[in-house]
Short mmCIF file of C-alpha atoms and ligand atoms in Angstrom, two decimals:
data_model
loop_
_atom_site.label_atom_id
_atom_site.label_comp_id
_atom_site.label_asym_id
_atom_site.label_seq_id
_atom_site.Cartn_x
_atom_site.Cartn_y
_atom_site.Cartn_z
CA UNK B 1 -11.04 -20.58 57.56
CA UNK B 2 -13.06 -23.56 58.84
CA UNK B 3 -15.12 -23.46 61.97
CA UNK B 4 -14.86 -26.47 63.82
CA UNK B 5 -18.68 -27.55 64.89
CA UNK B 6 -18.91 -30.34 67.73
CA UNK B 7 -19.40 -33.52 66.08
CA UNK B 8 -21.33 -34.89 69.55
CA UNK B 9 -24.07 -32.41 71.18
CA UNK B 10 -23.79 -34.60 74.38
CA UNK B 11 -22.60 -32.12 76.96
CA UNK B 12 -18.96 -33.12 78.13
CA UNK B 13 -18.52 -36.25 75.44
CA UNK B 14 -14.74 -35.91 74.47
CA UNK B 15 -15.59 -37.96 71.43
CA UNK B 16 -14.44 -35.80 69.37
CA UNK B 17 -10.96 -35.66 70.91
CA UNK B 18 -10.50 -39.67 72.10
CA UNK B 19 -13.11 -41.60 69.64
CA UNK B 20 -14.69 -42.32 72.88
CA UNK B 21 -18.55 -41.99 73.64
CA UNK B 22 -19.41 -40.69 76.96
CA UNK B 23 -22.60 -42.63 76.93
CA UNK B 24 -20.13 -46.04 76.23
CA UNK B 25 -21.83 -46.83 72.60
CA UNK B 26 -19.82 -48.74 70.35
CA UNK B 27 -19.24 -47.68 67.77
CA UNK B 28 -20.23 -44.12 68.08
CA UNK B 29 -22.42 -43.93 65.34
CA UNK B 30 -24.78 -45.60 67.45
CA UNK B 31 -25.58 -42.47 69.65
CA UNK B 32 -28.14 -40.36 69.04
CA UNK B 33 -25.94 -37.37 69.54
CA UNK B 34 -23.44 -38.34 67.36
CA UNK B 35 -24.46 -35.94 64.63
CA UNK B 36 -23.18 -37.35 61.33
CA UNK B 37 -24.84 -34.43 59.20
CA UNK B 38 -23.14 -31.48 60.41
CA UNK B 39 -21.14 -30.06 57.88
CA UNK B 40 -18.87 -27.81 58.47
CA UNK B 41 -19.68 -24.16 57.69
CA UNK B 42 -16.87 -22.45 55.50
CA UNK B 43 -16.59 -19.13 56.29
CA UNK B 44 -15.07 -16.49 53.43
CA UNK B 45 -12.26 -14.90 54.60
CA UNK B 46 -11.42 -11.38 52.77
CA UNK B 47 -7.84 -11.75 51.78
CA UNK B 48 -5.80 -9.07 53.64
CA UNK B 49 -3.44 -8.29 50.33
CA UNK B 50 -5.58 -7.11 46.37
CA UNK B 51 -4.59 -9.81 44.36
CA UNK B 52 -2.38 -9.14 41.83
CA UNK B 53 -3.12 -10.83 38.61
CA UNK B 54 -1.50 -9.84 35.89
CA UNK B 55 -3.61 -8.93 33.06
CA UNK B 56 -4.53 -10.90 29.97
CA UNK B 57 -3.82 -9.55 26.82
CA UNK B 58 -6.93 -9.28 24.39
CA UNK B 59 -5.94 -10.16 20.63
CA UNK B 60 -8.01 -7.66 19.25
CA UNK B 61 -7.83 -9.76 15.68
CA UNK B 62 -7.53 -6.50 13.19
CA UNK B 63 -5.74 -6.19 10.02
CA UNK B 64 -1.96 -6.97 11.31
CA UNK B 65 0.86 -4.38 10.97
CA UNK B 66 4.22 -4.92 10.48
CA UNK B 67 5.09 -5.43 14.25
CA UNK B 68 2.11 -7.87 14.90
CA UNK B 69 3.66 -9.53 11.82
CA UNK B 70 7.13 -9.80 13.41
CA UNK B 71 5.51 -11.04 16.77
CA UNK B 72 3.59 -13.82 15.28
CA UNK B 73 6.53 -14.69 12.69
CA UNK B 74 8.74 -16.01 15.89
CA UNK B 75 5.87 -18.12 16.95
CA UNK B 76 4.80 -19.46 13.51
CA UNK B 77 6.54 -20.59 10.18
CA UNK B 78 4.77 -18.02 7.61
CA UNK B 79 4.01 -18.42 4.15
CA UNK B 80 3.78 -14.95 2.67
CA UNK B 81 2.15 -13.69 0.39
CA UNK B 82 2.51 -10.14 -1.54
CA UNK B 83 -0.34 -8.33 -3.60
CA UNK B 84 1.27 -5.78 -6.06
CA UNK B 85 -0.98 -3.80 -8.29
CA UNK B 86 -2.03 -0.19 -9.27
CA UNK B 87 -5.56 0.78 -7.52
CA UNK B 88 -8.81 -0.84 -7.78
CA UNK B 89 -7.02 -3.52 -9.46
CA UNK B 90 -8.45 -6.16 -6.74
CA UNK B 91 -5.91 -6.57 -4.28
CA UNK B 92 -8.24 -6.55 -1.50
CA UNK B 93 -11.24 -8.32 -3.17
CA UNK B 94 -9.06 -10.93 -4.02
CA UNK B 95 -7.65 -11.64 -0.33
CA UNK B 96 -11.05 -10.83 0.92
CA UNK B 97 -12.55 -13.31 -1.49
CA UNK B 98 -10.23 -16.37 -0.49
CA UNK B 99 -11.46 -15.61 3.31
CA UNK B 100 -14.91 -15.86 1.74
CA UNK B 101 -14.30 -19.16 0.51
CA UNK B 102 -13.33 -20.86 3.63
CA UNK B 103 -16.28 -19.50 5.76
CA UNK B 104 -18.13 -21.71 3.26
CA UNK B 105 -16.28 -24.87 4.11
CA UNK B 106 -13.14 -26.71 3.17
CA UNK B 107 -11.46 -25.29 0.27
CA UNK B 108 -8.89 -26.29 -2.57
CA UNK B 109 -8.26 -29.55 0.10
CA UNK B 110 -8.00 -27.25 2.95
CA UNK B 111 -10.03 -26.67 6.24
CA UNK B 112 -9.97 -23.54 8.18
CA UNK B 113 -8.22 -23.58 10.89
CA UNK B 114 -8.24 -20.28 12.39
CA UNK B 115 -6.76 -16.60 11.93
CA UNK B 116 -5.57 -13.78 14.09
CA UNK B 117 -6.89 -11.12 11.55
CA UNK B 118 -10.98 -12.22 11.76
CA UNK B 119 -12.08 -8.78 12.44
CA UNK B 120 -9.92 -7.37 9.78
CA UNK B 121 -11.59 -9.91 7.29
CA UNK B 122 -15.02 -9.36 8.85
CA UNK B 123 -14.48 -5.38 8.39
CA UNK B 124 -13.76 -6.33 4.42
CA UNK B 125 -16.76 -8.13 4.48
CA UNK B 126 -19.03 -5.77 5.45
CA UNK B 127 -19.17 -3.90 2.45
CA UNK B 128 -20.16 -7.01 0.28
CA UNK B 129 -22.89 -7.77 3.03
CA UNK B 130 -26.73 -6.72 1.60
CA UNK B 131 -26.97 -5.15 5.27
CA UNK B 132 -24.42 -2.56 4.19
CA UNK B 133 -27.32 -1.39 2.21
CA UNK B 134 -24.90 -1.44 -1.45
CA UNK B 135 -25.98 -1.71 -4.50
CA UNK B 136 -23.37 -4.58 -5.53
CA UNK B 137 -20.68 -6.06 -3.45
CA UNK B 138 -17.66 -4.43 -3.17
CA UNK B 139 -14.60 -3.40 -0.24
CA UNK B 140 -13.21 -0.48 1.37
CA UNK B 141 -10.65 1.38 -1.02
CA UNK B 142 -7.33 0.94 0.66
CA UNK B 143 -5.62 4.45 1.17
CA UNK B 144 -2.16 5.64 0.50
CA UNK B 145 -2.18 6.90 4.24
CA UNK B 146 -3.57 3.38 5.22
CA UNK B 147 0.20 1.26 6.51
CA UNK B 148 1.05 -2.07 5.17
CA UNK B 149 -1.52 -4.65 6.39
CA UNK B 150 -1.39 -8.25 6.88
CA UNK B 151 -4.18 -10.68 6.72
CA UNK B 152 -4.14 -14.38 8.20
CA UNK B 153 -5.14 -17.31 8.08
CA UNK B 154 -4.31 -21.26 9.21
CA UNK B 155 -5.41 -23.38 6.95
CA UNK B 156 -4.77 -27.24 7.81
CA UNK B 157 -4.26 -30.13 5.36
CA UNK B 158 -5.04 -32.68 8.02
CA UNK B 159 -4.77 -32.76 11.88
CA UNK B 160 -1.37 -32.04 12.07
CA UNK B 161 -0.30 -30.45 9.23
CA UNK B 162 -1.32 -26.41 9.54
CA UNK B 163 0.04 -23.71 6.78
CA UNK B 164 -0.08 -20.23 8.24
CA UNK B 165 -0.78 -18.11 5.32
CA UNK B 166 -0.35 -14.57 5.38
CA UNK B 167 -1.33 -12.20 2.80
CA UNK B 168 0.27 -8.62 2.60
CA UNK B 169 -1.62 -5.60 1.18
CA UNK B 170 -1.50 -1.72 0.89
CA UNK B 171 -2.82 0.61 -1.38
CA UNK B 172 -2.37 0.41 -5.12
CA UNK B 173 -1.41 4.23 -5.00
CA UNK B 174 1.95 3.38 -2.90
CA UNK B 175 2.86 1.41 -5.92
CA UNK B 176 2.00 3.52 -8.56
CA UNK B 177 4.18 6.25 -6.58
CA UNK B 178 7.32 3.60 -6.07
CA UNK B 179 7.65 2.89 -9.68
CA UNK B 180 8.37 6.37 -10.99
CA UNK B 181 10.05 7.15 -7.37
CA UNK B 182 12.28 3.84 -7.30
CA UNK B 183 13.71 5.34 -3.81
CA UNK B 184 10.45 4.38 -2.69
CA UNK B 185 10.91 1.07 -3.12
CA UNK B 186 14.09 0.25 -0.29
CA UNK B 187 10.72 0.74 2.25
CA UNK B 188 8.19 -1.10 0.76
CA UNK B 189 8.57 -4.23 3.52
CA UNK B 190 6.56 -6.91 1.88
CA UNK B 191 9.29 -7.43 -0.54
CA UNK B 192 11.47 -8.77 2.16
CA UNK B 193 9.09 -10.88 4.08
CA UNK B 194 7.60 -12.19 0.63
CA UNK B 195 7.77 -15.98 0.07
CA UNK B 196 5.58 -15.19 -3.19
CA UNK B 197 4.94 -11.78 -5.29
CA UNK B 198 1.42 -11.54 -7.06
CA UNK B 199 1.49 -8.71 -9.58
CA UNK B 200 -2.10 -7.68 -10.65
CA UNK B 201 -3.10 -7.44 -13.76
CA UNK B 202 -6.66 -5.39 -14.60
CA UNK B 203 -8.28 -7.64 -16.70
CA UNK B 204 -11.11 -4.75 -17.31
CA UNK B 205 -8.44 -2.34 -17.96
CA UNK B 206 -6.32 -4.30 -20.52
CA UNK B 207 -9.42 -5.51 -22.43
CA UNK B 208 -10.55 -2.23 -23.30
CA UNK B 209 -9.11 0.08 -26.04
CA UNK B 210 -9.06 3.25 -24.26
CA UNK B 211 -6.07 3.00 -21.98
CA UNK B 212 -4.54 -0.07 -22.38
CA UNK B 213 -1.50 1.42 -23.85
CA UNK B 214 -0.25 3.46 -20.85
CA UNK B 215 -1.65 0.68 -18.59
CA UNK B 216 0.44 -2.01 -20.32
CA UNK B 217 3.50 0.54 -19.97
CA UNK B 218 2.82 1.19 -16.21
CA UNK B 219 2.57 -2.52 -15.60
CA UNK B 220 5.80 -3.73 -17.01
CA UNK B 221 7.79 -0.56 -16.01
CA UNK B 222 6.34 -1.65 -12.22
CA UNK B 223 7.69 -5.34 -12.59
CA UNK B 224 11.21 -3.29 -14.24
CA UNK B 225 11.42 -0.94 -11.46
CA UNK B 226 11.01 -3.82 -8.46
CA UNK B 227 13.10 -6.01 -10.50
CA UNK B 228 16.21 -3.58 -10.62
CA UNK B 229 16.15 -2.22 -7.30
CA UNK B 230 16.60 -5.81 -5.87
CA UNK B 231 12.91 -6.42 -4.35
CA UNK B 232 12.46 -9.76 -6.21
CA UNK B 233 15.52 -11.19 -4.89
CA UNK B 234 13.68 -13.09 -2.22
CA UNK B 235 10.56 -14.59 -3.58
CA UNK B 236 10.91 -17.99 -4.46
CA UNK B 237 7.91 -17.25 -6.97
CA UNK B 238 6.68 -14.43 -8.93
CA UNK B 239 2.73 -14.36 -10.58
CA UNK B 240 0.99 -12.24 -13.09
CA UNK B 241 -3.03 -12.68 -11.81
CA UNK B 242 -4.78 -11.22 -14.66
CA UNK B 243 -8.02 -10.03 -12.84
CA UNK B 244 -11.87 -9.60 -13.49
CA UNK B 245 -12.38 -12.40 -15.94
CA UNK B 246 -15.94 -11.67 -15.86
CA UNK B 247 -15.12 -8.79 -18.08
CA UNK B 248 -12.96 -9.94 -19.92
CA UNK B 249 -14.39 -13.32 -21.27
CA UNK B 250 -17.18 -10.79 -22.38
CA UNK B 251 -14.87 -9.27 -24.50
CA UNK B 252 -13.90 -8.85 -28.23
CA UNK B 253 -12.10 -11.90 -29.57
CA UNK B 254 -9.32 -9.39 -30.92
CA UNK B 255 -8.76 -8.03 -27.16
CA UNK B 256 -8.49 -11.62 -25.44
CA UNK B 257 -5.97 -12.19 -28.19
CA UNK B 258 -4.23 -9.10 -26.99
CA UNK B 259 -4.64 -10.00 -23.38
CA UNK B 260 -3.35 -13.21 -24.08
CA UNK B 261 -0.56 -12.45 -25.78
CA UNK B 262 0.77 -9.67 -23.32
CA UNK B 263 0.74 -11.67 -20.59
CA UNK B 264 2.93 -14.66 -22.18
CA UNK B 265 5.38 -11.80 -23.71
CA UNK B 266 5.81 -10.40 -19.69
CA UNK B 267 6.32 -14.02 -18.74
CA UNK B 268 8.97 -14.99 -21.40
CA UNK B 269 10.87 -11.71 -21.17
CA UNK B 270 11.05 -11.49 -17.11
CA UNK B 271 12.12 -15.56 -17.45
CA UNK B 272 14.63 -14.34 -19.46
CA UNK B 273 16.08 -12.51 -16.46
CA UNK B 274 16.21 -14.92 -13.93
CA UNK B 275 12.33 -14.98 -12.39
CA UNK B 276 10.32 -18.11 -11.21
CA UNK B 277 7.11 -16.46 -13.12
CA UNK B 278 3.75 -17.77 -14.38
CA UNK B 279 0.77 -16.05 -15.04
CA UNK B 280 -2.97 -17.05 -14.14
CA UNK B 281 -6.22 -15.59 -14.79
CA UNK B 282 -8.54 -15.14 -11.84
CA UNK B 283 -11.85 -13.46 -11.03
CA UNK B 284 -12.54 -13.23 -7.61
CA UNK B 285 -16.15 -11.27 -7.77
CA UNK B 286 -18.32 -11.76 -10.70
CA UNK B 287 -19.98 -9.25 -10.65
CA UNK B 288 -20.29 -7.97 -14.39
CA UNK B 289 -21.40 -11.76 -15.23
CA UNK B 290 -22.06 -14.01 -12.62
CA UNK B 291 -22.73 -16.80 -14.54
CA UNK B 292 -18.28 -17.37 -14.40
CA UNK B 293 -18.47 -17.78 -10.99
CA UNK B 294 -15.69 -17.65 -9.24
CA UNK B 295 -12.42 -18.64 -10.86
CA UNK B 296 -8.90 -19.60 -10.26
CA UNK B 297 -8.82 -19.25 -6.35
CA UNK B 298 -8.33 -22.89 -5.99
CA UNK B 299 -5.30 -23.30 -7.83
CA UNK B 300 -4.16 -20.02 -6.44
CA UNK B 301 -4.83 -21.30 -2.69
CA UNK B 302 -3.24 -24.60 -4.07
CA UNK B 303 -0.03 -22.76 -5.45
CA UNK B 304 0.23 -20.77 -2.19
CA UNK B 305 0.52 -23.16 0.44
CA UNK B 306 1.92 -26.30 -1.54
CA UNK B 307 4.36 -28.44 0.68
CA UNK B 308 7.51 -26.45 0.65
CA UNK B 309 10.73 -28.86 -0.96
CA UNK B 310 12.84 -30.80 1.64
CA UNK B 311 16.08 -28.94 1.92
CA UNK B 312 19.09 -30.34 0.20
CA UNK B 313 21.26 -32.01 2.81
CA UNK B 314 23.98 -33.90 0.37
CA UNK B 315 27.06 -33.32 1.21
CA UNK B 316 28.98 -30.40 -0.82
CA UNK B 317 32.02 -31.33 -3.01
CA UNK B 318 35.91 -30.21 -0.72
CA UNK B 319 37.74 -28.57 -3.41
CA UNK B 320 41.23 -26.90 -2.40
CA UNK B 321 40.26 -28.09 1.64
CA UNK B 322 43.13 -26.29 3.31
CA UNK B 323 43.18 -29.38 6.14
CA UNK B 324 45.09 -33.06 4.79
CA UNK B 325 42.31 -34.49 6.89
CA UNK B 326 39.81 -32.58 4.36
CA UNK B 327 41.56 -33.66 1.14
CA UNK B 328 41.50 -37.57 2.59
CA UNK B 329 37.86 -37.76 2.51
CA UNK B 330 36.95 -35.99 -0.47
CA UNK B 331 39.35 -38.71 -2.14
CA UNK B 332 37.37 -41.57 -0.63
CA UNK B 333 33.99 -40.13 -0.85
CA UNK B 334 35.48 -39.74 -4.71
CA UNK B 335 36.52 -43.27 -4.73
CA UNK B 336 39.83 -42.12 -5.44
N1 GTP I 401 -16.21 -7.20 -12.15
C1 GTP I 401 -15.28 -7.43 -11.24
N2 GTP I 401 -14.93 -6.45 -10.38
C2 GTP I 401 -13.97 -6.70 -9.47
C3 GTP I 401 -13.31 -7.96 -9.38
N3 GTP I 401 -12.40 -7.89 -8.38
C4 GTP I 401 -12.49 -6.65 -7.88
N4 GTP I 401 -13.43 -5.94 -8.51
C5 GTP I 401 -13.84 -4.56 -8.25
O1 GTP I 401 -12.75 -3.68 -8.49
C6 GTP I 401 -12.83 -2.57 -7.60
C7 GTP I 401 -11.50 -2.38 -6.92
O2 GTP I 401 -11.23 -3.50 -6.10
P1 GTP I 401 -10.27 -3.43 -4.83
O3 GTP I 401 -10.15 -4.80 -4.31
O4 GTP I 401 -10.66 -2.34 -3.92
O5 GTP I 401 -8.91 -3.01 -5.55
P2 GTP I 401 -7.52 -2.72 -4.85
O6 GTP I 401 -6.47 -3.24 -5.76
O7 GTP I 401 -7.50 -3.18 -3.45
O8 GTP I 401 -7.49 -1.13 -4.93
P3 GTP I 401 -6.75 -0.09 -3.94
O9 GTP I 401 -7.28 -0.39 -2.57
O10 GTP I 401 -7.16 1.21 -4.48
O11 GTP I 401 -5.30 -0.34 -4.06
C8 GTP I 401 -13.96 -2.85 -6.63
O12 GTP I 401 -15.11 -2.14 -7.03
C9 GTP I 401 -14.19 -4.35 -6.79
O13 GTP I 401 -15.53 -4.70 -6.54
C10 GTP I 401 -13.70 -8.99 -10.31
O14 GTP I 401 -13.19 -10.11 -10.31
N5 GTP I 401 -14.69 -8.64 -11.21
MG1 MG I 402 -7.29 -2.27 -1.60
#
């Protein structure tokens, strides 16, 4: 509330009231009691009612589950992503590795632009920091109990033009389980929300004699297994990232060759049956030779949020149209 103070300290001057001085100067100013420098004195007021302000919701930027995913899938056109691979294959070094890559700068033509999973990147992170007081770089295994996580991020091509790319991940041990128990598979939820499906291929695994065998098994019985039981059906791409490059570029000739050739032999025969598939080698942390650097992610980032293809909007062919009407125009669009 304001408090009124006299503007005139002349006893009985109604100045204030009819613009008139009592003392007859004109104009007013001119009065020494005209006091042009009071200002009025605000007074705080408690408000009689609490105010009621509703709260504001804190994103608390973790690793996104399935119904953060939903929420921010109304508000934004997602590209997603799926990582598919037994454990310690790198599913989570590689998504962790990508986020690396943009908190150096613009990437594969791309500037960051912001995510709504930065804690959940900076939690991955702190196991490659020297501060987490490891020997080599590495990130947190990801546990069968652990749920199906999400990972973010907005990465614009200029001003205007923002991809929101979301990477799924969960542990490698839910896969191995789903392809031997194929009625696993109906609730693995990625598969539906998947624009693209990245199958991960141990470089370190397949290079070496000792298991390679049942590893190459495992691998395309996984790809068989998602394949049949209709998880595919809604990627528009499938991949085969052959991992850890570091170790295998160290390898024998003979076991590159066989690398090599299993990876164009799971390409040709899953072509065969109807898949979009390529394969690409990657290595996302050099760590048995650092000299390779880091390898691959830029096509990979490239592949993964490439403009998508403007829909088709020619007109269909009318066969059979039930309505005369129908059959009229087909003719003249025909030229008949
Ligand atoms: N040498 C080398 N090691 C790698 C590379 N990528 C990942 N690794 C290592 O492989 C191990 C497993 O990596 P993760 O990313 O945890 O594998 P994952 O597929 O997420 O495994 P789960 O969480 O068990 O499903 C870690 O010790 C990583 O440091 C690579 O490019 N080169
Ligand atoms: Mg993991």
């Amino acid at each position: 509330m304001n408090t009124v103070v006299p503007i005139c300290s002349y006893d009985g001057c109604k100045v204030q009231i009819d613009g008139k001085c009592a003392l007859g100067h004109d104009p007013v100013e001119g009065c020494e009691n005209y006091a042009t420098d009071i200002e009025p004195i605000e007074e705080l007021e408690e408000s009689e009612e609490p105010r009621t302000v509703p709260p504001v919701q804190i994103w608390a930027s973790n690793k996104m589950l399935l119904a953060d995913y939903s929420i921010l899938s109304r508000r934004r056109r997602l590209r997603t992503v799926a990582l598919v691979g037994e454990e310690k294959v790198g599913k989570t070094t590689l998504l962790c590795s990508i986020y690396a890559m943009f908190c150096r700068g613009p990437f594969a033509d791309l500037t960051f632009a912001g995510s709504e999973t930065l804690l959940g990147f900076a939690k991955l992170q702190a196991f490659a920091m020297l501060s987490s007081g490891r020997a080599s770089p590495t990130v947190p295994r990801t546990s069968r109990r652990d749920p199906l996580a999400f990972f973010h991020l907005a990465l614009a091509r200029s001003r205007r033009d923002i991809v929101d790319l979301v990477i799924a991940d969960r542990s490698g041990e839910t896969y191995a389980a789903a392809r031997t128990s194929t009625d696993l598979i109906g609730t693995l939820a990625e598969f539906k929300l998947a624009d693209r499906v990245c199958f991960l291929l141990d470089g370190g695994r397949l290079a070496s004699n000792d298991d390679r065998t049942a590893y190459t098994r495992n691998f395309r019985q996984m790809i068989n297994a998602l394949h049949d039981n209709g998880a595919l059906a809604d990627a528009a791409a499938v991949e085969i990232l052959s991992t850890k490059l570091d170790i295998t570029r160290g390898s024998d000739p003979a076991d590159i060759s066989f690398l090599n050739d299993f990876q164009a032999r799971i390409v040709s025969d899953f072509a065969k049956k109807g898949l979009a598939i390529s394969s690409h080698e990657i290595c996302a942390l050099p760590k048995a030779d650092r000299t390779i650097g880091i390898v691959g992610l830029d096509d990979l980032v490239r592949r993964w949020t490439e403009p998508e293809p403007l829909p088709d909007v020619a007109p269909r062919p009318v066969v059979d149209a039930p309505r005369q009407i129908d059959r009229l125009m087909s003719k003249v669009a025909r030229g008949a």
